[in-house]
Amino acid sequence: MAVRLDFKGPRSASTQLRPGQRLPGVKNYYYSGGRERTRVPTFAEVFYDDLYDGVDLRVYEGGDLIEYDFLVSPGADVGSIVVECAGIKHIALAPDGSLEMHTEAGVIKQTPPSSWTQDADGSKLPVASGYCILTPTSYGLWVEGWDGTESLVIDPAVVFDTLLWSTYLGGGPDTNQPPVETGYDIANDVVVAQYGTASGQITVVGETDSVDFHVTPGLAGNPPGGGFLDAFVTRLNSSGTSLIYSTYIGTGCGERATAVDLAWDPNDSSKNPTWAVVTGNKFNGAGCASTLPTQGAWDACTKATPGSMDAFVLMLDVSGVLQYYTYLGGEGNDFGDDIKVSPLTGEGAEIEVYVCGWTTDGFGTPACATQDYPATPTAFTTTYQGGQTDGFVTKLRLALNRGPLATDMIYSSFLGGTGEDRAIGLAVDSENGHCVVTGYTTSVNFPTRAPTGFSVYSATRSGLIDAFVSRFDTAASGLASLPASTYLGGTSGANIQEVGSDLVIHGSYNPDPANPGDQVVTVVGTTDTTDFPTTAQAQQGTYGGGSADAFVTRLDQTFSSLVWSTYLGGDDEDRGNAICVVPSLLVGASNRKVTICGATSSSNFPTKPTSGANQAYDQTWNGGIDVFVSRFGANGGLARSTYVGGEFTDCALGISPDGERDVVVCGYTTTTESASPPFPITAGVVQTTYAGGPTDAFVLKLRANMTPFGQ
């Protein structure tokens, strides 16, 4: 859904668009067919000079919102301003003078405009003003007490308060299988389609042992599951009121879906992102189903010994039917933790799929008899480095139009030292085929590198467990395929450990010191060290206390220095689990804000704003463990932050942007609708009551200024 403001009425014939404050950084745009626009400058504000005779329009970023002001010159006519609202059903005036735009998804509210002139010393002198409805979809403005001899500013304030929803997603326990408690449902990841016919649709993946989890009709052809745990893939409409599809994925032995991204339907020439691409892990054992559609797969058979597990990559089409499944793994344990899709712009319907995770296997070849995780000859390292686990990074190319789907392994490498190493979060730079991973390591010899002319930020392990950030160039070979890698951690604390959970990339990569790119990498995770590296301008420079704090760290493109870094937490346990970038038309690449989510048991977790029209949705800890959602500004300052939760345990595990202002969050809860306080569930959604069992999954949508549910 999109709402557009069009300026009608007696427009000036001399309107000019003028940029305002220039921001650092540029944007690059790449389109199908080889078209591109590169190094496009970005600005904090733009002006429409003389939009109406004597009236300019200023559009700018105000805190977390795109705002607009009318700048009225002396003698100009405020009555000439006419704003047409496209994409809505109708507008209405609320009793408090706010303007309500009623849409298919809810209500967008503009509070009464703030209007003023200025005296000689620059102080604002308030002027009474308000909205007047002209037609069912257009409005104008009135002012009272302005004599027309001074310049006037009219500032409408947008408050997003009912375009949001929250739903449970789960099933109940199987009463025929006591004493084993079933009804366990967890949503691990979520992705929202950003464009095309599926725009706004929400795909959630996770795990369930509920016998009555949501399954839509017509998906009986998918593996029926029946093991102690099944993966699930569920797609909801943008308002959370109906299922587009929902299905188990199982073979009778146990599956978990850990991450999801979107690819296009090979039969759709417009390449709308409608197919779900999922990774996770499958347990191996006697009696597992063998009805998986593995034609064209990289590896059509499991090699895991009984009791072990393989990673997998699968694809569901637009209707939720399983179209592709490949194993990734060897004889031991192999776990797929994150997945990203990068569309190719060349001929043919091909996508590139990047997967990261961890393995206990050594090097091998893709045959059913092998005992080892597959690595390519071009890998940074083709051999298992020892210890309990190694991380892995694998890149597959799927030819969607070779029916059945065909797979080529483009790049696959181990990542680690002689300790325990796990790659947990992954981000892709589709401009150059790079991917960046984060996770944790206990290895003192974890590989660290920096581009020529730069130094590694941290070349030695600081604590017992450190986070790491590593960049892979999957088009290169050997050492060159790992151009940058660093430890990230502190030296003092209860357990002296950090875990990197997730990360995002924004900006253009170029390590040439003579012409550097503006790319930055922002990592979220958890630390218990009291001297984790922070920067002076960041939100929280000291450890909040308790057993753990979340951290958010932004690194430059070479991983040689911190752009900013901060703790986030209170006096109990706080864990940062996932991160996303909410795009803005007015924000430069290196200044884009990031939104993170996680879980907190701190009663003094930082919330913001604490007052005003756009104050945080929930500023009070609800008990047990609460979800938190927090947004950071360009320099690591906290722009927005809120609790979400109820009386018991509520944990956020995944987050995705939805358009330019919303975020969708998923996770799990043990808080029912009858708890005190209850988990916040809105009317009309897919599931309004807790289904029973240990946990239910949840999915909720927040406006990025953290004011959901009509507050």
Coordinates of N, CA and C in Angstrom, one line a residue, residues 193-199 201 235 262-265 268 270-275:
A193 N 8.3 -8.7 1.1 CA 8.5 -8.3 -0.3 C 8.4 -6.8 -0.4
Q194 N 9.4 -6.2 -1.1 CA 9.5 -4.8 -1.1 C 8.9 -4.2 -2.4
Y195 N 8.6 -5.0 -3.4 CA 8.1 -4.4 -4.6 C 7.4 -5.5 -5.4
G196 N 6.7 -5.1 -6.5 CA 6.0 -6.0 -7.4 C 4.7 -6.4 -6.8
T197 N 4.1 -7.4 -7.4 CA 2.7 -7.8 -7.1 C 2.6 -8.4 -5.7
A198 N 3.7 -8.8 -5.1 CA 3.7 -9.4 -3.8 C 4.1 -8.3 -2.7
S199 N 4.2 -7.1 -3.1 CA 4.7 -6.1 -2.2 C 3.9 -6.0 -0.9
Q201 N 3.7 -8.5 1.3 CA 3.5 -9.8 1.8 C 4.6 -10.3 2.7
R235 N 3.2 -17.6 4.8 CA 3.1 -16.2 4.2 C 1.8 -15.6 4.5
L262 N 13.9 -14.0 -0.5 CA 12.9 -14.1 -1.6 C 13.6 -14.1 -2.9
A263 N 13.1 -14.9 -3.9 CA 13.6 -14.9 -5.3 C 12.4 -14.8 -6.2
W264 N 12.6 -14.5 -7.4 CA 11.5 -14.3 -8.4 C 11.0 -15.7 -9.0
D265 N 9.8 -15.6 -9.3 CA 9.1 -16.7 -10.1 C 9.8 -16.8 -11.4
D268 N 7.7 -15.5 -14.4 CA 7.3 -14.1 -14.3 C 8.3 -13.2 -14.9
S270 N 8.4 -10.1 -15.1 CA 8.7 -8.9 -14.4 C 9.6 -9.2 -13.1
K271 N 9.9 -10.4 -12.9 CA 10.8 -10.8 -11.8 C 10.3 -10.3 -10.4
N272 N 9.0 -10.5 -10.1 CA 8.5 -10.2 -8.8 C 9.1 -11.1 -7.8
P273 N 9.5 -10.7 -6.6 CA 10.0 -11.5 -5.6 C 9.0 -12.3 -4.8
T274 N 8.6 -13.5 -5.4 CA 7.5 -14.2 -4.8 C 7.9 -15.6 -4.3
W275 N 9.0 -16.2 -4.7 CA 9.4 -17.5 -4.2 C 10.2 -17.4 -2.9

